């Protein structure tokens, strides 16, 4: 920077400081800006640096600064490409100087400069979609590509070895992903996605094709919905490399081997067959971990696979449903998992069969399909044919499930009740429910008239009588209605009962996505209002705490990211609580109102006779819950300093065991976890305070029945990390019996999250396999499934398989390594059963997955990369290259047939984006209706926008001249 530029830069610093100090109005800022630029001309890069130098922690001041930046861009003083390049350089300097900067900042909920600016650029980009573009606009849009793709590469390189992402890096990744979506839409709007060959220009295809998928894979680990939406958008827009880069210009690939152009096309396919293992894998994946609710995915998969053969479809679906139950029993899975499989059989499967029953014609009927499917069960496992009835052994459980399923089918009028005895071959011990088949409308009416009926329905949700779908639908409708009417008293009842009935909550997920029930609850807490004439404020805290506790229980139970809670606003209370509610804040960083609230609670707990209504009337529940961790931290510091006696501290904390404050212990006990983990090897002095108070909170002297159930739910939400922290201390001080008792209590309260990854015992068993560890387990699973499908016969029991094995392998070792292992397994059996093993592995790769996981997407990207390298591979290993091509075709064909099933709730990717980035409708998808996408109307729209006869390729060449070729850029 020259001396003159340095002086002018200082003047711009003063200019922005003055605008902030004087609160220059936004409508007057452009004129002030014009004067300043006339007096002190400065390159755009330096202007941005002066703007970025205005640091201030006040969110209102930050908001004003961002509005000024919008005006800088809007008035043409800064171009998007220049801003992006500056942001990229800022990001590079931060990560180069301190790679852990973003990890360290993740503890604070403060939006980074990069993320905040990207959010504003995304908004302005979407605003420009509403205007008619001019020639200069097109040039500016194209110039954005290089710094944007470079930013994607920098982000991916910086965090590719950080798992999982958290805090500031997630925020930046979300903002960057949202901007990518807005930018691709802008390319479409300006007619820059279609050239003479009907697809996007070559440079854009290469840039996005190579740099976007790794970013999407990384992003999907923390925000699967945004990752999936970007993946679909990239496919829609055609911004991906062709498999063999056949269309690349001579400037990108010189001397291309012409054989590469047709290699994949010349690989012959083998016949496709339907194996028993494939549907078994599909259902196993759906019910492994958190149940995946997506009827659309099931119907798409079944209809595409069976192509109209409905009787065979129904028979195989019933068979596979019993196969996964038998597999769970044989693997000795926990009772909670087995309950899900049984509930699927009795509450979900009859509902699916009802949809197909009208498509089965004579001589077939549903009863014949059921009879054939049950006849495939292994006769030795049938207690009616070989041994006495025993509910305790596995065969007894299978027989009981068989009867439950038949009665559920009779409840749905799929079979006559009198046919059950003939199908079973014995007199059943059950009967149809006395109340018959429930109707959702009736259940909602009953609960409206009598709120105690809600608790009864939650209990009935675990029954195996076939009414689960109606009960779940009624509960969901009730929660949504209560949130709309703000009937928080009744909501407290339903939230409390669901918080303590974890298995009922699991069953509920068979019929809805978490966001369906959690979004209205989060919105209610975000907009919670306390009226000044409320009277007593204890009920306000009671109701608020119960609703928050239920959200936290769901989040812990299913390991939900914030994107699956349906949070729409960046200032959401629930979002703030999840990010910083369990970590104490520095008292010096608290605002004056926060300091007053904190002081009031400390005084109320430790200096007076309890929490007064006056205190609660001046402090909203949101403010209280965000300060709980700080309250614990400051109270313990006071005790360690001798300002507060231990008994006084215990007496004050005991107030938090009151039912209306009990949910606050989630944050309080989480603070204990962090404090214990921060202690040294011999932390005797700190433990003298921590353990007695912790014992009081975990083993309270007395609790009412209502408080006891809440206390159990609170402990379940924090038991696992707190138990691990105490076990660490226990190893250092093995003679302390007080720790032993606490650890035993927490272990008894532990609710293992229903996630798709393996438990420690499973992982240990897989990794101990000789000859390859967990990868050998993957290879062995393919072999076992193949053997079962080919030589096991119709009565063979399924192999011991769980889809967690594949997902855990991807999470630990990476998708490319797992793809190579699967290819090894295919090649091993390529000569004996090539069609069968391909069907099995295709099912494993394409199996459904919860939206908060990204292993499936990573596997597909790894397979796509292998497919792109198939020709080069064929020169070394022709058989392996051909198998890669065949496997890729089958996976792509199946995914294409399933259509929109990969995106939650159908084709509404805008809705997925809204939930993912919590910023309203982002307009991510190309607008195919008005012809601005690369669709059928794309050509005419391009002509309208670009002008008749304009050569798109030539225009791109002109604009790209100063940007550089794809080959040069990708070599960076």
PDB file of N, CA and C in Angstrom, residues 127 150 181 210 230-231 338 350 402 462 500 645 689 697 730 732 765 801 804 847 883 894 912-913 957:
ATOM      1  N   UNK A 127     -32.370 -10.883  -4.178  1.00  0.00           N
ATOM      2  CA  UNK A 127     -33.103  -9.686  -4.564  1.00  0.00           C
ATOM      3  C   UNK A 127     -32.876  -9.374  -6.039  1.00  0.00           C
ATOM      4  N   UNK A 150     -12.811 -20.761  -5.051  1.00  0.00           N
ATOM      5  CA  UNK A 150     -11.618 -20.758  -4.214  1.00  0.00           C
ATOM      6  C   UNK A 150     -11.953 -20.796  -2.736  1.00  0.00           C
ATOM      7  N   UNK A 181     -25.953 -21.703  -3.293  1.00  0.00           N
ATOM      8  CA  UNK A 181     -27.272 -21.941  -3.858  1.00  0.00           C
ATOM      9  C   UNK A 181     -27.848 -20.706  -4.513  1.00  0.00           C
ATOM     10  N   UNK A 210     -15.656 -30.268  -9.549  1.00  0.00           N
ATOM     11  CA  UNK A 210     -14.542 -30.774  -8.742  1.00  0.00           C
ATOM     12  C   UNK A 210     -14.507 -30.205  -7.335  1.00  0.00           C
ATOM     13  N   UNK A 230     -28.125 -28.791  -1.856  1.00  0.00           N
ATOM     14  CA  UNK A 230     -27.075 -28.367  -2.785  1.00  0.00           C
ATOM     15  C   UNK A 230     -26.733 -29.477  -3.775  1.00  0.00           C
ATOM     16  N   UNK A 231     -26.720 -30.713  -3.288  1.00  0.00           N
ATOM     17  CA  UNK A 231     -26.429 -31.843  -4.167  1.00  0.00           C
ATOM     18  C   UNK A 231     -27.470 -31.943  -5.281  1.00  0.00           C
ATOM     19  N   UNK A 338     -35.929 -53.698  19.755  1.00  0.00           N
ATOM     20  CA  UNK A 338     -36.884 -54.755  19.387  1.00  0.00           C
ATOM     21  C   UNK A 338     -38.305 -54.209  19.403  1.00  0.00           C
ATOM     22  N   UNK A 350     -49.262 -52.820   8.502  1.00  0.00           N
ATOM     23  CA  UNK A 350     -50.648 -52.940   8.013  1.00  0.00           C
ATOM     24  C   UNK A 350     -51.119 -51.684   7.272  1.00  0.00           C
ATOM     25  N   UNK A 402     -46.038 -62.536  15.436  1.00  0.00           N
ATOM     26  CA  UNK A 402     -46.844 -63.028  14.325  1.00  0.00           C
ATOM     27  C   UNK A 402     -48.336 -62.858  14.619  1.00  0.00           C
ATOM     28  N   UNK A 462     -47.263 -47.584  22.873  1.00  0.00           N
ATOM     29  CA  UNK A 462     -46.339 -48.713  22.933  1.00  0.00           C
ATOM     30  C   UNK A 462     -47.051 -50.047  22.740  1.00  0.00           C
ATOM     31  N   UNK A 500     -40.673 -38.654  29.717  1.00  0.00           N
ATOM     32  CA  UNK A 500     -40.303 -39.820  30.509  1.00  0.00           C
ATOM     33  C   UNK A 500     -40.617 -41.146  29.823  1.00  0.00           C
ATOM     34  N   UNK A 645     -20.617 -20.237  52.002  1.00  0.00           N
ATOM     35  CA  UNK A 645     -20.381 -21.500  52.684  1.00  0.00           C
ATOM     36  C   UNK A 645     -20.950 -22.682  51.907  1.00  0.00           C
ATOM     37  N   UNK A 689     -16.108 -29.484  47.013  1.00  0.00           N
ATOM     38  CA  UNK A 689     -17.321 -28.696  46.780  1.00  0.00           C
ATOM     39  C   UNK A 689     -18.204 -29.367  45.734  1.00  0.00           C
ATOM     40  N   UNK A 697     -27.916 -33.024  44.023  1.00  0.00           N
ATOM     41  CA  UNK A 697     -28.749 -32.857  42.830  1.00  0.00           C
ATOM     42  C   UNK A 697     -29.105 -34.190  42.175  1.00  0.00           C
ATOM     43  N   UNK A 730     -12.899 -41.083  38.883  1.00  0.00           N
ATOM     44  CA  UNK A 730     -12.916 -42.352  39.623  1.00  0.00           C
ATOM     45  C   UNK A 730     -11.626 -43.146  39.392  1.00  0.00           C
ATOM     46  N   UNK A 732      -8.709 -41.926  38.780  1.00  0.00           N
ATOM     47  CA  UNK A 732      -7.621 -41.270  39.499  1.00  0.00           C
ATOM     48  C   UNK A 732      -7.737 -41.450  41.000  1.00  0.00           C
ATOM     49  N   UNK A 765     -16.032 -55.224  18.953  1.00  0.00           N
ATOM     50  CA  UNK A 765     -16.139 -56.548  18.330  1.00  0.00           C
ATOM     51  C   UNK A 765     -15.712 -56.509  16.867  1.00  0.00           C
ATOM     52  N   UNK A 801     -26.919 -58.975  10.866  1.00  0.00           N
ATOM     53  CA  UNK A 801     -26.508 -57.787  10.120  1.00  0.00           C
ATOM     54  C   UNK A 801     -27.115 -56.544  10.750  1.00  0.00           C
ATOM     55  N   UNK A 804     -25.629 -50.259  10.854  1.00  0.00           N
ATOM     56  CA  UNK A 804     -24.683 -49.421  11.604  1.00  0.00           C
ATOM     57  C   UNK A 804     -23.239 -49.736  11.227  1.00  0.00           C
ATOM     58  N   UNK A 847     -29.294 -47.483   0.671  1.00  0.00           N
ATOM     59  CA  UNK A 847     -30.242 -47.609   1.784  1.00  0.00           C
ATOM     60  C   UNK A 847     -30.551 -46.236   2.370  1.00  0.00           C
ATOM     61  N   UNK A 883     -16.734 -53.555 -12.989  1.00  0.00           N
ATOM     62  CA  UNK A 883     -17.643 -53.689 -11.857  1.00  0.00           C
ATOM     63  C   UNK A 883     -17.995 -52.333 -11.260  1.00  0.00           C
ATOM     64  N   UNK A 894     -31.291 -46.689  -9.209  1.00  0.00           N
ATOM     65  CA  UNK A 894     -32.189 -46.813  -8.059  1.00  0.00           C
ATOM     66  C   UNK A 894     -32.502 -45.455  -7.465  1.00  0.00           C
ATOM     67  N   UNK A 912     -36.648 -27.550   2.763  1.00  0.00           N
ATOM     68  CA  UNK A 912     -35.480 -28.149   3.398  1.00  0.00           C
ATOM     69  C   UNK A 912     -34.414 -27.086   3.671  1.00  0.00           C
ATOM     70  N   UNK A 913     -34.238 -26.188   2.712  1.00  0.00           N
ATOM     71  CA  UNK A 913     -33.283 -25.113   2.916  1.00  0.00           C
ATOM     72  C   UNK A 913     -33.708 -24.201   4.055  1.00  0.00           C
ATOM     73  N   UNK A 957     -16.380 -16.870 -23.176  1.00  0.00           N
ATOM     74  CA  UNK A 957     -14.947 -16.763 -23.441  1.00  0.00           C
ATOM     75  C   UNK A 957     -14.454 -15.345 -23.153  1.00  0.00           C
TER      76      UNK A 957
END
